[in-house]
Short mmCIF file of C-alpha atoms in Angstrom, two decimals:
data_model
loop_
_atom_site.label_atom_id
_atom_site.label_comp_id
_atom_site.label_asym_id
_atom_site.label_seq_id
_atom_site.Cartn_x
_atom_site.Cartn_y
_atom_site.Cartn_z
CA UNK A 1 40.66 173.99 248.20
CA UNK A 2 37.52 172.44 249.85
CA UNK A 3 38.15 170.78 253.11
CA UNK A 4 36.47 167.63 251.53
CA UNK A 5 38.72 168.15 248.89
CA UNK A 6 41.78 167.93 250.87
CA UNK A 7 40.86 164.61 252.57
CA UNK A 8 40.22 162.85 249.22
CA UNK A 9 44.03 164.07 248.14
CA UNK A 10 45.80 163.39 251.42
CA UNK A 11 43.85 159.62 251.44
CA UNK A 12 45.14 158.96 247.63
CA UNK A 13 48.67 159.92 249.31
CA UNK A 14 47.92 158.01 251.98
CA UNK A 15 49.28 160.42 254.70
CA UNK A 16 47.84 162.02 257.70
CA UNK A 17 49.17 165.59 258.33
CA UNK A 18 52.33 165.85 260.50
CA UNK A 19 52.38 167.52 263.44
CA UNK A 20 56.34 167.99 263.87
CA UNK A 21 56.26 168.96 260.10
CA UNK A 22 54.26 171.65 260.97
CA UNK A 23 51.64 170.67 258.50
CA UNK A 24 48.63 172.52 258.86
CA UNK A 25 46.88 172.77 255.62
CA UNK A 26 44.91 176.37 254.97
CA UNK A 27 41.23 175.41 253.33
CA UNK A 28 39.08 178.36 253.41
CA UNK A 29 39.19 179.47 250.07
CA UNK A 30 37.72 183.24 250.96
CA UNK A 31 40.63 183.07 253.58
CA UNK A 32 43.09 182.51 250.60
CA UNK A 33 42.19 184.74 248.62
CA UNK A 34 42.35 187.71 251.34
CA UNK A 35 45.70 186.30 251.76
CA UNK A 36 46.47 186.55 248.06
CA UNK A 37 45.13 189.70 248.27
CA UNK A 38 47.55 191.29 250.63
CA UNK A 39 50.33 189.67 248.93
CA UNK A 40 49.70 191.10 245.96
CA UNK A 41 51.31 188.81 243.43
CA UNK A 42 52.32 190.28 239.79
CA UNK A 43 52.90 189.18 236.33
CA UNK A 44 56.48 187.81 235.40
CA UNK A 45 57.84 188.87 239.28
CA UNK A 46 59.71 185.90 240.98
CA UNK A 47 57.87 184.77 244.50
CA UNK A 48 59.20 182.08 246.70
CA UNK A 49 56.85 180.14 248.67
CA UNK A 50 58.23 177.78 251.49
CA UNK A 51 55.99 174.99 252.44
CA UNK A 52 53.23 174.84 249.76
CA UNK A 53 51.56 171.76 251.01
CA UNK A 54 48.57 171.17 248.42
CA UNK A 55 49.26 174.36 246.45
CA UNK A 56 46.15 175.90 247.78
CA UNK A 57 48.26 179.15 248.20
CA UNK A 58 50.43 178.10 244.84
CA UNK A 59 47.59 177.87 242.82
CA UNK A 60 46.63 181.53 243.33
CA UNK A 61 50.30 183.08 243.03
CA UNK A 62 50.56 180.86 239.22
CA UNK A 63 47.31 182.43 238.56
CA UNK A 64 48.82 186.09 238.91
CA UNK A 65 51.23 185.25 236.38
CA UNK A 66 54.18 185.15 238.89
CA UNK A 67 57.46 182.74 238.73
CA UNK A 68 57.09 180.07 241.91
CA UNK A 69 59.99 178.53 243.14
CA UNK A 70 57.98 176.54 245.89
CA UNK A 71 60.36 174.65 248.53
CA UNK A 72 59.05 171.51 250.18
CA UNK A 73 60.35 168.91 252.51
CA UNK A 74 57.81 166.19 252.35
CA UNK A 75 58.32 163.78 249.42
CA UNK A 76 54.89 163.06 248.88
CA UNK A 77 53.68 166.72 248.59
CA UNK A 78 56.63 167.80 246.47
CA UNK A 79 55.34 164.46 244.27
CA UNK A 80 52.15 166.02 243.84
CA UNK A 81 53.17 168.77 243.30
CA UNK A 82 55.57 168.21 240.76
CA UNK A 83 52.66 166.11 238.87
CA UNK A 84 50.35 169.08 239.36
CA UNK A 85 52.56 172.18 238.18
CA UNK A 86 56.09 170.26 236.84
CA UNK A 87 55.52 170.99 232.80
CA UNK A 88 54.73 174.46 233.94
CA UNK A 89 57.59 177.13 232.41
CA UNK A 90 56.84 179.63 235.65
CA UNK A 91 56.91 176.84 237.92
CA UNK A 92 60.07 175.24 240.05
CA UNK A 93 59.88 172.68 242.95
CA UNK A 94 62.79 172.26 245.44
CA UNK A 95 62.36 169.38 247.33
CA UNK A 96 64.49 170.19 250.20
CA UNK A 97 64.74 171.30 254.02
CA UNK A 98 63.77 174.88 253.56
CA UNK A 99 66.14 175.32 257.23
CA UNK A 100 69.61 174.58 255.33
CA UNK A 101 68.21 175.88 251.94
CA UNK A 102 71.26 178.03 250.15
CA UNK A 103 68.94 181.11 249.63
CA UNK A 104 71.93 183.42 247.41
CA UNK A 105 72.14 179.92 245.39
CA UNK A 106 68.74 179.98 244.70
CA UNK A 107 68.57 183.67 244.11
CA UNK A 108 71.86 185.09 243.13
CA UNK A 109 72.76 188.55 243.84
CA UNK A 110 70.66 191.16 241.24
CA UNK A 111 67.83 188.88 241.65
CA UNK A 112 65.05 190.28 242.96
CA UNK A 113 61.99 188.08 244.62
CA UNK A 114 59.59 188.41 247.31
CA UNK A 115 58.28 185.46 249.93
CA UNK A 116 54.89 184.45 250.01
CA UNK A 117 54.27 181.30 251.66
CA UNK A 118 52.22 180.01 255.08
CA UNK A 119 55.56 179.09 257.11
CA UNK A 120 55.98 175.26 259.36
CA UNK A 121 55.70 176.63 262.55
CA UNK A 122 57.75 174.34 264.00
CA UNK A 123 60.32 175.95 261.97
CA UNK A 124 59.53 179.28 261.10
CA UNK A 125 61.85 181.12 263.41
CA UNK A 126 64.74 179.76 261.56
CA UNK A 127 63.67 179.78 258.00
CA UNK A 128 63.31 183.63 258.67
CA UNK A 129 66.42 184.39 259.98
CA UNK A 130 68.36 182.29 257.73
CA UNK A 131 66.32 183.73 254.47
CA UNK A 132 67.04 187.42 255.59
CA UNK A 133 70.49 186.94 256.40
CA UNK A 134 71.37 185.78 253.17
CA UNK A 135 73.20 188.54 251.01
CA UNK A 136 70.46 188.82 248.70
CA UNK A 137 67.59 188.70 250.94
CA UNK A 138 63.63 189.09 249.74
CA UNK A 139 62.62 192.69 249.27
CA UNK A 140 59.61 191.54 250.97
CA UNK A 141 57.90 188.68 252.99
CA UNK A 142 54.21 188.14 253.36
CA UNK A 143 53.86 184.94 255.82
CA UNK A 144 51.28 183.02 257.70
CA UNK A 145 52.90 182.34 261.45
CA UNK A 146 51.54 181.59 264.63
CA UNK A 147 50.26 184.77 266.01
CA UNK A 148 52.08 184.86 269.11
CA UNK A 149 55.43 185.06 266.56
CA UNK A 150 53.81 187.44 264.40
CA UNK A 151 53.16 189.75 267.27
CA UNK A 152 56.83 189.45 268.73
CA UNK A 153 58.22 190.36 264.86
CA UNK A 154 56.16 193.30 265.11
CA UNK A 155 56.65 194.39 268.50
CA UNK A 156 57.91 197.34 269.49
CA UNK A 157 60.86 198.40 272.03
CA UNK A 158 59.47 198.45 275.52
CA UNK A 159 56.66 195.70 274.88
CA UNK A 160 57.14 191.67 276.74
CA UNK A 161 56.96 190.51 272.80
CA UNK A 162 59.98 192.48 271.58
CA UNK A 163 62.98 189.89 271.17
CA UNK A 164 66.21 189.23 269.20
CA UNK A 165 64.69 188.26 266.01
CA UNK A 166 62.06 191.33 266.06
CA UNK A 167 65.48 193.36 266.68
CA UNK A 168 67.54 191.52 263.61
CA UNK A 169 65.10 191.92 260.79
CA UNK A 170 64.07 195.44 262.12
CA UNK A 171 67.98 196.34 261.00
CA UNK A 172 66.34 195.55 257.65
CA UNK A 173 62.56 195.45 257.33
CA UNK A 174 59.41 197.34 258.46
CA UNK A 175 57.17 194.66 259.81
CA UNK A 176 52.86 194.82 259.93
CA UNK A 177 50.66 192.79 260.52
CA UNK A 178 48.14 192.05 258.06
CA UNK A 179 45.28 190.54 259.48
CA UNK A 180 44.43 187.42 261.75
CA UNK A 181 43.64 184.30 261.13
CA UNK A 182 41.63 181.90 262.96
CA UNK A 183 41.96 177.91 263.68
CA UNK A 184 39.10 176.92 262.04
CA UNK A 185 40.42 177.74 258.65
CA UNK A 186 43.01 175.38 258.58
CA UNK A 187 43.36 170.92 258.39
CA UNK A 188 43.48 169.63 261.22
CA UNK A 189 43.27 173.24 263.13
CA UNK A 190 46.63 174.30 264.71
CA UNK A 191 46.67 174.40 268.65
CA UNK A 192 47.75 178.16 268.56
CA UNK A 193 46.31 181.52 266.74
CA UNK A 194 47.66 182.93 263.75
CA UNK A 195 48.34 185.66 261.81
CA UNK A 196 49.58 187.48 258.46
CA UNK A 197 52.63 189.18 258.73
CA UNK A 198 54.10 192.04 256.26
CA UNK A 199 57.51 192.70 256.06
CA UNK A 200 58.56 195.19 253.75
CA UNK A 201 62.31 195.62 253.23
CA UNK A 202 63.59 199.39 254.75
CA UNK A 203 64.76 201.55 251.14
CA UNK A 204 68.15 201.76 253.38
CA UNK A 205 68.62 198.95 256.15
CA UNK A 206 69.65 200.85 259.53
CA UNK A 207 73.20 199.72 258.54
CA UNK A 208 76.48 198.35 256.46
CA UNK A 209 76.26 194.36 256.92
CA UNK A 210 79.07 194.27 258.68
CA UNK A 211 77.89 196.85 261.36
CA UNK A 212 74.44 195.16 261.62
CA UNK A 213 76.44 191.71 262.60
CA UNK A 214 77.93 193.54 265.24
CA UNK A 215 74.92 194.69 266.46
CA UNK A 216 72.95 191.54 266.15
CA UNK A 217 75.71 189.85 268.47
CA UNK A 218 74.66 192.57 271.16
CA UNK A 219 71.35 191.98 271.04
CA UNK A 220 72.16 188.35 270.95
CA UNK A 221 74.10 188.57 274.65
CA UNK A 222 71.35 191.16 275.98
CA UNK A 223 68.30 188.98 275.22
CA UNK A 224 70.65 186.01 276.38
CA UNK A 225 69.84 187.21 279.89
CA UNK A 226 67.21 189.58 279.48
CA UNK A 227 66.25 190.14 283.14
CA UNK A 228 70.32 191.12 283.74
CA UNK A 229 70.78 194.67 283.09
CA UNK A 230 72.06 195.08 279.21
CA UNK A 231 75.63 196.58 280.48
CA UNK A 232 76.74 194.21 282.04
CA UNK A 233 76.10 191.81 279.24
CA UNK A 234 77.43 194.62 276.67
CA UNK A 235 80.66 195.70 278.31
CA UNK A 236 82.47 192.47 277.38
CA UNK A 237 81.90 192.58 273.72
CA UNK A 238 82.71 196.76 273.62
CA UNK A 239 86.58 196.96 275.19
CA UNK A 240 86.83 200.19 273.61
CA UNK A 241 83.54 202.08 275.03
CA UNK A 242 82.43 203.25 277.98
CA UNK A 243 79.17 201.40 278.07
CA UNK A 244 77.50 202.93 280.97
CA UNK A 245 78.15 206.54 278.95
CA UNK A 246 76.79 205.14 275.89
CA UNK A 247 73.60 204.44 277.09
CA UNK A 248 72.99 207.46 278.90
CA UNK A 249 73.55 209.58 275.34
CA UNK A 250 71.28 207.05 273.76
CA UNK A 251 68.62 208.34 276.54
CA UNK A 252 68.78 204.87 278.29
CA UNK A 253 69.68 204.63 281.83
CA UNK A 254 72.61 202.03 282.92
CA UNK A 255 70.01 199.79 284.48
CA UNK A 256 68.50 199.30 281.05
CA UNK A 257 67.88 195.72 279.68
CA UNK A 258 67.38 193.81 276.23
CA UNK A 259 63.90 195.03 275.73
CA UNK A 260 64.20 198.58 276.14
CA UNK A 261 67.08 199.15 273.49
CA UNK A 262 65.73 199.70 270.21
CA UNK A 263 67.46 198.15 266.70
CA UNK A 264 68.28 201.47 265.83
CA UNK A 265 70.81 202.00 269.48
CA UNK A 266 71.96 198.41 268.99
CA UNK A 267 73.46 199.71 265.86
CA UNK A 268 75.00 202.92 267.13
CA UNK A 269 75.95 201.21 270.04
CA UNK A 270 77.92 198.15 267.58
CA UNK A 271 79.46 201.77 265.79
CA UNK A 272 80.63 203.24 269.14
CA UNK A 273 82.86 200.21 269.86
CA UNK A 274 85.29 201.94 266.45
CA UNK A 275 85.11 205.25 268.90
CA UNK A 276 82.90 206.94 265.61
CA UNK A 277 80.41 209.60 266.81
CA UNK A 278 76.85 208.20 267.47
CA UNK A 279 75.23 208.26 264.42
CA UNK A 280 73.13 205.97 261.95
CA UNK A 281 74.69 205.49 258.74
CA UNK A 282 73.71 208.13 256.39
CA UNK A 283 72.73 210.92 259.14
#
């Protein structure tokens, strides 16, 4: 979609583009198709795409012969939308906060589907971790983010950008990222970098769902107070370990904190708590 394009549409709608909606429209078109590209849409597979805007991104992914179910909050996008792709068989609109979106209702278990979509910023954090936590989650998730985000969902143990939510979909992805992307190829141009980010879902996630709960509360309580040393945070929610031992077989020393502990010793450590030997799931 042409920049000049774009204006001419949002005018008819008479709307500006929303800053606390995130709303940051994507108009290079060699941009989009790079994007497309990496995503990798195919024929008859089912895609969801949160926050279409214009369809610029939509357009391509109904071109590749894949099933959309596009979620979007504004009315007067989802409008156009609806007028644009409605009649279409391989085409379904939600119009609906993508942040309290029932993702298994959408998607019931057996049903497989991938994400493709150029996330709100405002609101990506939590449009990830509520789509992955769902029971069926997306076997895969190719999203625009602000690079800063992008870089912290990659990140690796050890690094400043490693956090909770790098350490909760790690239980259950592989994440990459893709390729940059700069301001200038968006309307109006975001205040912040971005990026493409792969996640590719792990053949076996690190752990049981149950387990990787567990674990996700540690990390939750370490990176609470990430400049406190991780024990002390840890002992509290593990009554039946000896912490301090723990980390020291995991190769961690007791001073350790939040960012040093990879996902895969937030699991074992979640398993230790039952007194079971240190060991992943399937070793």
């Amino acid at each position: 979609m042409k920049r000049r394009e774009l204006a001419d549409i949002l005018n008819r709608l008479q709307m500006h583009p929303s800053k606390a909606l995130g709303q940051n429209f994507l108009v290079d078109e060699n941009c989009l198709d790079a994007l497309a590209r990496e995503a990798n849409p195919q024929p008859g597979e089912a895609i969801l795409e949160v926050g279409p805007g214009l369809g610029a991104l939509t357009q391509r992914l109904l071109q590749a012969g894949s099933h959309v179910t596009a979620i979007e909050f504004d009315s007067r996008l989802a409008a156009y939308l609806r007028q644009k792709w409605g009649s279409l068989p391989h085409f379904q609109l939600r119009e609906e906060d993508a942040c309290k979106t029932d993702y298994d209702a959408l998607f019931p278990k057996g049903t497989p589907y991938r994400c493709v979509a150029n996330l709100p910023y405002s609101c990506a954090s939590v449009i990830l971790a509520r789509m992955t936590s769902a029971q069926n989650p997306p076997k895969s998730l190719h999203v625009l983010l602000q690079k800063e985000m992008a870089e912290r969902l990659a990140a690796q143990a050890g690094t400043p950008q490693y956090g909770l939510l790098t350490v909760r979909l790690a239980f259950q992805y592989q994440a990459r990222l893709a390729r940059p992307v700069p301001r200038g190829v968006f309307f109006p141009p975001p205040e912040v970098d971005s990026a493409f980010l792969a996640l590719e879902a792990r053949p076996t996630p690190l752990a049981p769902p149950d387990l990787r709960e567990k674990a996700a509360r540690l990390a939750a309580a370490a990176f609470a107070q990430r400049r406190k040393q991780a024990r002390k945070l840890l002992e509290p929610l593990l009554p039946n370990a000896n912490v301090t031992a723990l980390l020291e077989e995991l190769g961690l020393p007791p001073t350790a904190r939040a960012e040093v502990i990879t996902p895969q010793q937030y699991i074992l450590l979640a398993q230790a708590d039952g007194n079971r030997s240190l060991r992943l799931p399937g070793q």
